[in-house]
Backbone as ProteinMPNN parsed JSONL, in Angstrom:
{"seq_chain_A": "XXXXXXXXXXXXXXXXXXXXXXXXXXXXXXXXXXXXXXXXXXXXXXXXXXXXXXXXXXXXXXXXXXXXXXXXXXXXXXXXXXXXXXXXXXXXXXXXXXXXXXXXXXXXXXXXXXXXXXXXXXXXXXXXXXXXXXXXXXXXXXXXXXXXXXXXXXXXXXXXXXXXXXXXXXXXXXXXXXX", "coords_chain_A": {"N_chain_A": [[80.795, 49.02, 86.02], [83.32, 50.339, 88.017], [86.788, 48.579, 88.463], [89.053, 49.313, 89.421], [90.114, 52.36, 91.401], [92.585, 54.021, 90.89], [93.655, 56.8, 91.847], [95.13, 59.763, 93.262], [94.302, 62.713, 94.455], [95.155, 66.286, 94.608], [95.193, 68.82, 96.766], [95.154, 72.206, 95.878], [95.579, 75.447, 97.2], [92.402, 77.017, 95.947], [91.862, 74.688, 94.587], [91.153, 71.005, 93.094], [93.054, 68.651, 92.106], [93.213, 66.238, 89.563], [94.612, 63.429, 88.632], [94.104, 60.957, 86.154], [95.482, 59.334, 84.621], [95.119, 59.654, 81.628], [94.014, 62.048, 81.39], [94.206, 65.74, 82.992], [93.238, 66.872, 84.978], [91.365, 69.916, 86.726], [89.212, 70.975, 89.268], [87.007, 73.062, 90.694], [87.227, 73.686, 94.702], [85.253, 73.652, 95.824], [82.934, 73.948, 95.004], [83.265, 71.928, 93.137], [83.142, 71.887, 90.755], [84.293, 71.357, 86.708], [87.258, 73.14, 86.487], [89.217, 73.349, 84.173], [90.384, 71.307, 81.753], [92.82, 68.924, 80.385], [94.417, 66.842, 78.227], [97.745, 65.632, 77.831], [98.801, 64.099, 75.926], [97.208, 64.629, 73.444], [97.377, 67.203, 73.759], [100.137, 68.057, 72.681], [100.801, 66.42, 70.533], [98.79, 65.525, 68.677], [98.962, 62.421, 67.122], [99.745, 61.477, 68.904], [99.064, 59.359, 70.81], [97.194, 56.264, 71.153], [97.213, 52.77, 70.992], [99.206, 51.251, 71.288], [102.156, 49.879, 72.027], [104.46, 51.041, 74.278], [108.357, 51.587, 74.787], [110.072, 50.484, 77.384], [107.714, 49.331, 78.49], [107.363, 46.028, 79.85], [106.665, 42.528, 80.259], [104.997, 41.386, 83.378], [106.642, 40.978, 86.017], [107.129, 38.335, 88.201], [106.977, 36.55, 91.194], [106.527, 33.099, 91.948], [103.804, 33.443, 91.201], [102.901, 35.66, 92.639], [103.142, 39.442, 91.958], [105.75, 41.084, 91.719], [106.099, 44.35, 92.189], [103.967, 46.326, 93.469], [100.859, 47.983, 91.653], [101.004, 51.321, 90.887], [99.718, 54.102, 92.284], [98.072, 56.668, 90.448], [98.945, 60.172, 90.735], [99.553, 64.104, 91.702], [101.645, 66.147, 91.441], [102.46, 69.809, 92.672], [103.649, 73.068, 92.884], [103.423, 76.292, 93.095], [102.223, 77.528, 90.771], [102.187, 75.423, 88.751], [101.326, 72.555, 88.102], [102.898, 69.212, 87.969], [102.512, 65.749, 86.447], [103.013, 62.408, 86.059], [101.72, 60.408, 83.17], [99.448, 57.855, 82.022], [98.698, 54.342, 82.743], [99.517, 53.134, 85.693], [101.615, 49.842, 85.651], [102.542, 46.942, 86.914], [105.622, 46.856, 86.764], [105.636, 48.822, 84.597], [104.274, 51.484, 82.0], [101.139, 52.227, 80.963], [99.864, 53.167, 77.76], [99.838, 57.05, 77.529], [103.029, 57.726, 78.394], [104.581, 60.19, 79.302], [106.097, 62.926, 81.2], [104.384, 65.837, 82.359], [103.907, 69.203, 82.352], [101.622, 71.657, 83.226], [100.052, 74.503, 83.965], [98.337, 75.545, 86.292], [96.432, 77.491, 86.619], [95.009, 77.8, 84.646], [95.514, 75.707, 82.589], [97.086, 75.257, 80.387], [99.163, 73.288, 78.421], [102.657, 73.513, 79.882], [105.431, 71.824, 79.384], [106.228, 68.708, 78.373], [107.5, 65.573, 78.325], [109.674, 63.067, 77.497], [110.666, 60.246, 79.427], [112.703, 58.425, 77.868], [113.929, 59.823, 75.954], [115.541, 61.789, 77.186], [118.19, 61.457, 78.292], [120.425, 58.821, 77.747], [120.724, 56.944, 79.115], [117.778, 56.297, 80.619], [116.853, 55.087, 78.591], [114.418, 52.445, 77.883], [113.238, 53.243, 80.68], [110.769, 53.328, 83.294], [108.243, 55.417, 84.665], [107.986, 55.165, 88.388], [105.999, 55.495, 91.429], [105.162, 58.323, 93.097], [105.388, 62.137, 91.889], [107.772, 64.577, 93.026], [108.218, 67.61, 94.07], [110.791, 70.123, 94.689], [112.743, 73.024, 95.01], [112.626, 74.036, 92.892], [112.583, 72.181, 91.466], [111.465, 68.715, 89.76], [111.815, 65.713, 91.383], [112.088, 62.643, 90.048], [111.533, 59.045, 90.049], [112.677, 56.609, 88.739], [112.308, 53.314, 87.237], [114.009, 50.741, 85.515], [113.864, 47.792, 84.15], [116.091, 44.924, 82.948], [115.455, 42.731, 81.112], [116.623, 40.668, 79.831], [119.273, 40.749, 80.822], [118.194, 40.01, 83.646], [118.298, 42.021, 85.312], [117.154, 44.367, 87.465], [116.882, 48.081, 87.694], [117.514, 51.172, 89.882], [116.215, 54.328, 89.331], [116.895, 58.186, 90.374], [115.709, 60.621, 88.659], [116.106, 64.506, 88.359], [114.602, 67.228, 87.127], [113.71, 70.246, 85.342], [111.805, 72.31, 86.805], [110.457, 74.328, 85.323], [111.127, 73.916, 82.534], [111.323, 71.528, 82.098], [113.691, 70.577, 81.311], [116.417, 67.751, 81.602], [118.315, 68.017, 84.777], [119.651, 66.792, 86.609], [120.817, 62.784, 86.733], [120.646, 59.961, 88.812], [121.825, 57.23, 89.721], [119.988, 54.743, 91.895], [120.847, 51.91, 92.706], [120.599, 48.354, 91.6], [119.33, 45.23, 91.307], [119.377, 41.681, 91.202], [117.193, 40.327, 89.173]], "CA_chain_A": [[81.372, 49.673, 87.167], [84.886, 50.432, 88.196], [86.926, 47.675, 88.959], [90.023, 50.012, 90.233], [90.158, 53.355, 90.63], [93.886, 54.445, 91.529], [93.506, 57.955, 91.427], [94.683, 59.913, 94.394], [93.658, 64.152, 93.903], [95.967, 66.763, 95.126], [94.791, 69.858, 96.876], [96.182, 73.392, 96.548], [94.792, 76.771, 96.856], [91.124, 76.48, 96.015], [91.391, 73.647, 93.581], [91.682, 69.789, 93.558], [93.792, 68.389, 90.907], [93.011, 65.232, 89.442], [95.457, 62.865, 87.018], [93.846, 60.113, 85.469], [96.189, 58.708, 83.509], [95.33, 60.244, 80.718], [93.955, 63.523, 81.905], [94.934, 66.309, 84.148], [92.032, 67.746, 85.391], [91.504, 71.116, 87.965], [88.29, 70.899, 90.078], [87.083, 74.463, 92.096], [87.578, 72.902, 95.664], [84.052, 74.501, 97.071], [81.484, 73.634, 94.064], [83.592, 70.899, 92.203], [82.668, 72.414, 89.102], [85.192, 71.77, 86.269], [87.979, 74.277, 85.991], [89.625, 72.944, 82.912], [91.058, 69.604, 81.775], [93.829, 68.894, 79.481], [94.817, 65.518, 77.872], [98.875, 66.132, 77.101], [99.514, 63.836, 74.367], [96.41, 65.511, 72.598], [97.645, 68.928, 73.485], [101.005, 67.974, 72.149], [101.039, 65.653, 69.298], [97.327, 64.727, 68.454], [99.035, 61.345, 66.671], [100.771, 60.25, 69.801], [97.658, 58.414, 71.535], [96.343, 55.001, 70.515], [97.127, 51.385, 72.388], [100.8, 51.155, 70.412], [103.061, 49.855, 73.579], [105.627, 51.757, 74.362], [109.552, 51.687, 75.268], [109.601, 50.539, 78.761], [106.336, 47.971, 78.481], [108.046, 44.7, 80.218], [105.92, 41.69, 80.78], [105.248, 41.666, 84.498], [107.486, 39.676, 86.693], [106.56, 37.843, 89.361], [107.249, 34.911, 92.107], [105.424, 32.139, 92.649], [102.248, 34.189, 91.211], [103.096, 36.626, 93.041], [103.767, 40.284, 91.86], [106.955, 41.707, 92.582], [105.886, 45.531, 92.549], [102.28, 46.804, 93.369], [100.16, 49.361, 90.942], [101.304, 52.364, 91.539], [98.649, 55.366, 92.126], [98.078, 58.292, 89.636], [98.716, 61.506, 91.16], [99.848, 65.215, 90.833], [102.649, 67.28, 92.414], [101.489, 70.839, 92.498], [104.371, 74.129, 93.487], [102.967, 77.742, 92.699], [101.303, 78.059, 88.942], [102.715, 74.376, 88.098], [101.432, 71.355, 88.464], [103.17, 68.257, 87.303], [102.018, 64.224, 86.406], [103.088, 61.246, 85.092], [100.728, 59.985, 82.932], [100.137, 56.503, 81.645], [98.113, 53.949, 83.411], [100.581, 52.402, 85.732], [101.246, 48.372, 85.669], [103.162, 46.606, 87.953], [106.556, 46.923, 85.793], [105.668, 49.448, 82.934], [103.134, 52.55, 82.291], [100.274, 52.004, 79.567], [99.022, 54.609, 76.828], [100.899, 58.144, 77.582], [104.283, 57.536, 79.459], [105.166, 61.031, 79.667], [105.614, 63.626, 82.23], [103.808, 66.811, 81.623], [103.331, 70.325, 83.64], [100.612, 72.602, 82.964], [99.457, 76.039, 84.331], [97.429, 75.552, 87.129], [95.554, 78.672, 86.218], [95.168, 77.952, 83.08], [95.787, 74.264, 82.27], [97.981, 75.21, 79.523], [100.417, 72.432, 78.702], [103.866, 74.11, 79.845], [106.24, 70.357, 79.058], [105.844, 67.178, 78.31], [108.791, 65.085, 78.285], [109.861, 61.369, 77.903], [112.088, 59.841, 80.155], [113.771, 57.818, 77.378], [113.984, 61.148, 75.491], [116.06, 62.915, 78.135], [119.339, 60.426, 78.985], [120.457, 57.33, 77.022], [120.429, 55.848, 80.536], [116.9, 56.201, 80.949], [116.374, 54.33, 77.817], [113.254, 51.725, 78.642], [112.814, 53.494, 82.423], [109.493, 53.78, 83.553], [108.312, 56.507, 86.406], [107.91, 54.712, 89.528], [105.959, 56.403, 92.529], [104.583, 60.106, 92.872], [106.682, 63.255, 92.106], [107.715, 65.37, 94.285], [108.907, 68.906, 93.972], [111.72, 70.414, 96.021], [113.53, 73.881, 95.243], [112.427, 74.049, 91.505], [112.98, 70.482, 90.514], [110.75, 68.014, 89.841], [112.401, 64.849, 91.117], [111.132, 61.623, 89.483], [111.708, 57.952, 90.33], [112.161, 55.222, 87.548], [112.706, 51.935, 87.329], [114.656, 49.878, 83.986], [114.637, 46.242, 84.058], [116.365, 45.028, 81.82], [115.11, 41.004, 81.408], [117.673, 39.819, 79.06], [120.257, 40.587, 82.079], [118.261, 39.904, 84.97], [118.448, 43.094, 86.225], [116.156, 45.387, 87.94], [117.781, 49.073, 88.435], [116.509, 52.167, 90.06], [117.152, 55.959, 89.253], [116.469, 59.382, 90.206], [116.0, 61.879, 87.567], [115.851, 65.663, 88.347], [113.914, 67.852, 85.99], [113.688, 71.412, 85.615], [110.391, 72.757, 87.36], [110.027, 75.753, 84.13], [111.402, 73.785, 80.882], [111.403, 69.773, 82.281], [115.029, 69.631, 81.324], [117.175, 67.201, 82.645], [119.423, 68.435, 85.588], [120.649, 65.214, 86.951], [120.181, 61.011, 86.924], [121.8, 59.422, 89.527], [121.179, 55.358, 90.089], [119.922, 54.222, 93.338], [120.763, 51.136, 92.834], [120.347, 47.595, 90.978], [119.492, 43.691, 91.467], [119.26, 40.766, 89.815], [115.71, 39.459, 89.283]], "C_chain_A": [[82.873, 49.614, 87.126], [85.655, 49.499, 89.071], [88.156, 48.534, 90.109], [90.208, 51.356, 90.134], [91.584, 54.084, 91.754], [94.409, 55.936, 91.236], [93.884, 58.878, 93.249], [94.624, 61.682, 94.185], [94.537, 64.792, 94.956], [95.324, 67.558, 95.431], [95.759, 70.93, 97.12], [95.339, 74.7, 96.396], [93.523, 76.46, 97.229], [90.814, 75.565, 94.796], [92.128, 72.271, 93.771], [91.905, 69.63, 92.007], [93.664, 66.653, 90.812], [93.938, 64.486, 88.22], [95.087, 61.244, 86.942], [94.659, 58.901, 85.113], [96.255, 59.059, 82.102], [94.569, 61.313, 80.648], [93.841, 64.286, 82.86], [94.024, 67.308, 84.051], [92.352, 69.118, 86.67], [89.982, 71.41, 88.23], [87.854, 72.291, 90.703], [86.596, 73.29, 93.481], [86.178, 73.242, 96.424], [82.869, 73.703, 96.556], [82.389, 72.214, 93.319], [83.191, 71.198, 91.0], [84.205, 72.336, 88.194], [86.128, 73.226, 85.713], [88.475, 74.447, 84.314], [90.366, 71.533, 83.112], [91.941, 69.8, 80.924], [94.499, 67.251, 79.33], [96.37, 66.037, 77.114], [99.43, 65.671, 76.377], [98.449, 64.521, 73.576], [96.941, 66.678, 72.406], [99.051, 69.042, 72.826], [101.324, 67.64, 70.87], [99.352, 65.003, 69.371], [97.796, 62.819, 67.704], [99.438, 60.445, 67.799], [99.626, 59.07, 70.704], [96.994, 57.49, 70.593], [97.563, 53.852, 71.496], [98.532, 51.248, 72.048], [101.57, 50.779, 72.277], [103.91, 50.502, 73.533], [107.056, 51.258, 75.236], [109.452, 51.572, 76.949], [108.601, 49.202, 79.171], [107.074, 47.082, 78.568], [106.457, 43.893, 80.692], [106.546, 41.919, 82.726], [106.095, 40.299, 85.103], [106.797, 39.827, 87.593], [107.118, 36.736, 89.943], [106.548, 34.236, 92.535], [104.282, 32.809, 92.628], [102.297, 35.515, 91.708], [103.351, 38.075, 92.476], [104.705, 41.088, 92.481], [106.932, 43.071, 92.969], [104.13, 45.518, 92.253], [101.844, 47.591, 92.575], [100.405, 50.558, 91.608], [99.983, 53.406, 91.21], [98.813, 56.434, 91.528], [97.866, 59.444, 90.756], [99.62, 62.505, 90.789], [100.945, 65.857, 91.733], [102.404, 68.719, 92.289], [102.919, 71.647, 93.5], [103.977, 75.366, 93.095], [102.111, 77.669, 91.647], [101.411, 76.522, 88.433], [102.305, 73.439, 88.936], [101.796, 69.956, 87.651], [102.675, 66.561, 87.286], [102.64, 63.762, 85.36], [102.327, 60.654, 84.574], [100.579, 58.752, 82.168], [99.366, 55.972, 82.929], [99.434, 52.314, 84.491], [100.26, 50.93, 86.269], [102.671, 48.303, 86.46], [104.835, 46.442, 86.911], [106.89, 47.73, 84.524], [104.572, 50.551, 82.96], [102.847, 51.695, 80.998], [99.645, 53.37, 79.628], [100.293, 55.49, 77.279], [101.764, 57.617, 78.026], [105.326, 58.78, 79.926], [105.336, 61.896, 81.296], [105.508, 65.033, 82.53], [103.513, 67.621, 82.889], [102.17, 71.046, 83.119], [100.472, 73.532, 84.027], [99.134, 75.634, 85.245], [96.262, 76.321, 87.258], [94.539, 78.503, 85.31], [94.674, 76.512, 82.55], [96.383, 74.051, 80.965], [99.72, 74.345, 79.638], [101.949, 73.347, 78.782], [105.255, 73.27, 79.21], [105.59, 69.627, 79.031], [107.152, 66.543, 77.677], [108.664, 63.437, 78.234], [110.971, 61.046, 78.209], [113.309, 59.16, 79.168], [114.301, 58.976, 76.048], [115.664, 61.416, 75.894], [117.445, 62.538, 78.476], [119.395, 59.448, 78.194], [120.03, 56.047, 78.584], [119.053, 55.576, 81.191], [115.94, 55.639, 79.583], [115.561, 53.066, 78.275], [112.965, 52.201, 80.251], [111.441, 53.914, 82.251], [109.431, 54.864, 84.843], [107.733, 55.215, 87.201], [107.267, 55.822, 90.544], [105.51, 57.588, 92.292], [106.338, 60.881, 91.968], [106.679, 63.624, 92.866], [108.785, 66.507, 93.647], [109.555, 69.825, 95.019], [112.654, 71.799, 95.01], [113.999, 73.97, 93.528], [112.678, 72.8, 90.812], [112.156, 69.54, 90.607], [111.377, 66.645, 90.025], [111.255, 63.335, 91.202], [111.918, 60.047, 89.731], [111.166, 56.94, 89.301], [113.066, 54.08, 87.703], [113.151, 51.075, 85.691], [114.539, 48.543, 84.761], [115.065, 45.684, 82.865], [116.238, 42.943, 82.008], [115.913, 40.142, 81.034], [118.887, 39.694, 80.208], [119.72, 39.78, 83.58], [118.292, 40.75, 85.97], [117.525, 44.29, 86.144], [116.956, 47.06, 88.737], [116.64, 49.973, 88.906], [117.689, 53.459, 90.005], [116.227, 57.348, 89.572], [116.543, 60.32, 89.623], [115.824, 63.479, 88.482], [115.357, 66.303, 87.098], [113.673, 69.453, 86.255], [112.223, 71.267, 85.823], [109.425, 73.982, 86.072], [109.99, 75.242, 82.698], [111.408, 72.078, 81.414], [112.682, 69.572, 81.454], [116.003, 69.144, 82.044], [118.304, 68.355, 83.475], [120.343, 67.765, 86.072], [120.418, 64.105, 86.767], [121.443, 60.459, 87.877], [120.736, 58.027, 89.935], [121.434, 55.499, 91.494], [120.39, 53.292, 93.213], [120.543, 49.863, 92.186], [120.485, 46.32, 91.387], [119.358, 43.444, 90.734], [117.733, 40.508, 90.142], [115.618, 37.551, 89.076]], "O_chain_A": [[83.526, 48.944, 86.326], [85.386, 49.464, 90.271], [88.135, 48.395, 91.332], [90.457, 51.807, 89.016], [91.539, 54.479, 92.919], [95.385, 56.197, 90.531], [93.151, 58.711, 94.224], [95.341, 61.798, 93.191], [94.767, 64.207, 96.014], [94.394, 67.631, 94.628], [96.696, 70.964, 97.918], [94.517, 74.868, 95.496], [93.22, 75.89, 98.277], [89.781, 75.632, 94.131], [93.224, 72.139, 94.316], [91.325, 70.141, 91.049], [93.944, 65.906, 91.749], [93.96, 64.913, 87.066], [95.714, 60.407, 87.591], [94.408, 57.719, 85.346], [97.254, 58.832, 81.42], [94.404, 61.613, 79.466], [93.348, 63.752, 83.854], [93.981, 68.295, 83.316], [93.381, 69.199, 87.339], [89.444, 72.122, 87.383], [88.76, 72.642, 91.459], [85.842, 72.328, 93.335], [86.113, 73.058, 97.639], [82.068, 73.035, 97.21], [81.553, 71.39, 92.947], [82.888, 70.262, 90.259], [85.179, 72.962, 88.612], [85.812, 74.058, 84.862], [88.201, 75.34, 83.513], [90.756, 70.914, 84.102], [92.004, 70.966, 80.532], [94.985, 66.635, 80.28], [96.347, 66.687, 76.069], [100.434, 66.188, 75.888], [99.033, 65.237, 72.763], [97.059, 67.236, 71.315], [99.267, 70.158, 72.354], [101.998, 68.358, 70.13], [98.967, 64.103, 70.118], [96.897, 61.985, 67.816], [99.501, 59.216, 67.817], [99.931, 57.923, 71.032], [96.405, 57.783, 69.552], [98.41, 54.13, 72.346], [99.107, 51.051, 73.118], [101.412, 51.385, 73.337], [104.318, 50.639, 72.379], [106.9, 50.603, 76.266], [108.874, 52.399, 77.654], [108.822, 48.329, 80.009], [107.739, 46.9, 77.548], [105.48, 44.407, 81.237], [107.608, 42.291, 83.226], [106.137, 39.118, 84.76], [106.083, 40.763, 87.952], [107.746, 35.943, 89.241], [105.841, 34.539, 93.496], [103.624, 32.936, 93.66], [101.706, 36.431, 91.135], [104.576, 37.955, 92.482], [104.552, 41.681, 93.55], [107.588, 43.339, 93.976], [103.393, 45.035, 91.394], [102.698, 48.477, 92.602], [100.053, 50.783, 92.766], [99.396, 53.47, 90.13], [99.644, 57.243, 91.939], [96.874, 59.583, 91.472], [100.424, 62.299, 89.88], [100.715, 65.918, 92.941], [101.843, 68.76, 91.193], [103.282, 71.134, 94.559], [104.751, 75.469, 92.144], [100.944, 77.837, 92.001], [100.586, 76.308, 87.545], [102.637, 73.311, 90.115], [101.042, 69.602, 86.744], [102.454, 66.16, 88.429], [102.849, 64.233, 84.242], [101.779, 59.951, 85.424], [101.599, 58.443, 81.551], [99.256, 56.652, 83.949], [99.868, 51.213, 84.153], [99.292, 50.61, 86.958], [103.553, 49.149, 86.607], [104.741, 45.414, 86.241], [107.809, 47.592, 83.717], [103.897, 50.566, 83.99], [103.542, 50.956, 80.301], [99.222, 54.173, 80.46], [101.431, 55.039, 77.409], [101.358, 56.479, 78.264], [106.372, 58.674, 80.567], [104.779, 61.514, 82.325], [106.529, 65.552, 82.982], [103.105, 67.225, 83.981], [101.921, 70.473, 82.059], [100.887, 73.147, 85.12], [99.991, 74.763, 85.397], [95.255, 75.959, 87.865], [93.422, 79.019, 85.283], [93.527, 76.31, 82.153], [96.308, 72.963, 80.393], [100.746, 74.504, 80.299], [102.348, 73.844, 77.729], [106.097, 73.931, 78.602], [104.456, 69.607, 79.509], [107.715, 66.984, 76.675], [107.805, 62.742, 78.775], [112.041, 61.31, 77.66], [114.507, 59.235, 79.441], [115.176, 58.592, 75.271], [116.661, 61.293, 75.183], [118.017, 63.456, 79.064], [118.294, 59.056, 77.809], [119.431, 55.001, 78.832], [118.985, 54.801, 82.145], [114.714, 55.711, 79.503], [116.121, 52.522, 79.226], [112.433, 51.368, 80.984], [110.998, 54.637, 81.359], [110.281, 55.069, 85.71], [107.081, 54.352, 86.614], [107.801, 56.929, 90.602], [105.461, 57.927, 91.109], [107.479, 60.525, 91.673], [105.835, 63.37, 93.725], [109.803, 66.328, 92.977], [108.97, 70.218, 96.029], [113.338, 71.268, 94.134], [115.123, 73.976, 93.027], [112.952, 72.643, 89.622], [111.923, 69.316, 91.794], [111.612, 66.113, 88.94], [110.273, 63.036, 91.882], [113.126, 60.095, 89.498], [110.033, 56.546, 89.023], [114.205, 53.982, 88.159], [112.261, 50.967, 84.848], [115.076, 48.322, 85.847], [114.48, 45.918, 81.807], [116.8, 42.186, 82.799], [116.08, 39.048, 81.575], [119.385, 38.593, 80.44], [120.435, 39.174, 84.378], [118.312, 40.491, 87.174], [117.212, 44.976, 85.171], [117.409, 47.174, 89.876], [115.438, 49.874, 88.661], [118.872, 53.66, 90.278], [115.1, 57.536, 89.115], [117.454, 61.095, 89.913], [115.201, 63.277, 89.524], [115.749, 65.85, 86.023], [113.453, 69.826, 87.407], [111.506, 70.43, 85.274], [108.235, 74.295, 86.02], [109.269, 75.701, 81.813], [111.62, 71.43, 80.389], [112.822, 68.484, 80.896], [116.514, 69.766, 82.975], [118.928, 69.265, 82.929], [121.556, 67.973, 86.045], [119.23, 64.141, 86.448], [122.665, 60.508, 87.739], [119.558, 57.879, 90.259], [122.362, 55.99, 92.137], [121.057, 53.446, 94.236], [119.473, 50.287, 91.748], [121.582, 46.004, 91.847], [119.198, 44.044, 89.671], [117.244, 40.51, 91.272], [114.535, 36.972, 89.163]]}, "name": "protein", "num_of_chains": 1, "seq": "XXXXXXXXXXXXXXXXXXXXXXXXXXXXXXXXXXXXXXXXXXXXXXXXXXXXXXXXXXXXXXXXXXXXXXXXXXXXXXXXXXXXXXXXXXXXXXXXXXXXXXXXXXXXXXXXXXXXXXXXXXXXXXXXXXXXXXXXXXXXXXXXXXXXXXXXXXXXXXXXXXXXXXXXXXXXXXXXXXX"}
């Protein structure tokens, strides 16, 4: 059985959109019958998938046992034809497996991007996504988190992303402590 299932399903139109973690499903919203699915490191690079950690992967911190950030929930942001996800099974400090963040069709489920944050910015070198997306006035803006352990320091940043080609538009830091 399923010990957690952190999945939360978007609705638009007449279809529910489901993101896994490592696939980005489209539901008909009446019958639930699959529309189409799409796994976007498969549809991209068939080599990029297997357990390999990735850029970003920090042991989790914590206090006194405690975890300092909660599991964040897989889900989808969804504006006209496009719906976007971060994918990657997220841990309290780091994504596992994919770590990208990929649009597809909605129609269709043809991968449109797939991007990696440490790709896109030197400054988003080790950042993980943090939190949903959210889409505002063609931009997909995305919330990541760097810690960097050797410093002590836990930053936060908001990327912008184009809504058509997922290229960067802006990064601007929220912010940074010490851990």
């Amino acid at each position: 059985g399923a010990e957690e299932l952190l999945v939360m399903p978007t609705v638009s139109g007449e279809l529910v959109f489901v993101n896994d973690g490592t696939t980005i499903t489209a539901w008909d919203q009446f019958t639930l019958a699959e529309r189409w699915r799409i796994n976007p490191a498969a549809a991209e690079d068939p080599a990029a998938r297997g357990g390999a950690r990735r850029p970003g992967m920090l042991a989790q911190p914590s206090y006194r046992g405690w975890a300092l950030n909660p599991t964040d929930v897989a889900t989808i942001a969804v504006k006209g034809r496009t719906a976007v996800a971060a994918t990657g099974r997220a841990l309290s400090g780091s994504r596992d497996g994919d770590t990208r963040i990929s649009a597809v069709d909605t129609q269709t489920g043809r991968l449109k991007w797939s991007v990696e944050l440490g790709h896109l910015d030197p400054v988003l070198a080790d950042a993980v996504v943090r939190g949903p997306l959210a889409i505002d006035e063609g931009v997909v803006v995305v919330g990541a988190r760097k810690a960097l352990a050797e410093r002590r320091l836990l930053s936060l940043v908001l990327v912008g992303l184009d809504l058509e080609t997922g290229s960067t538009i802006w990064v601007r830091p929220l912010g940074s402590s010490g851990m």
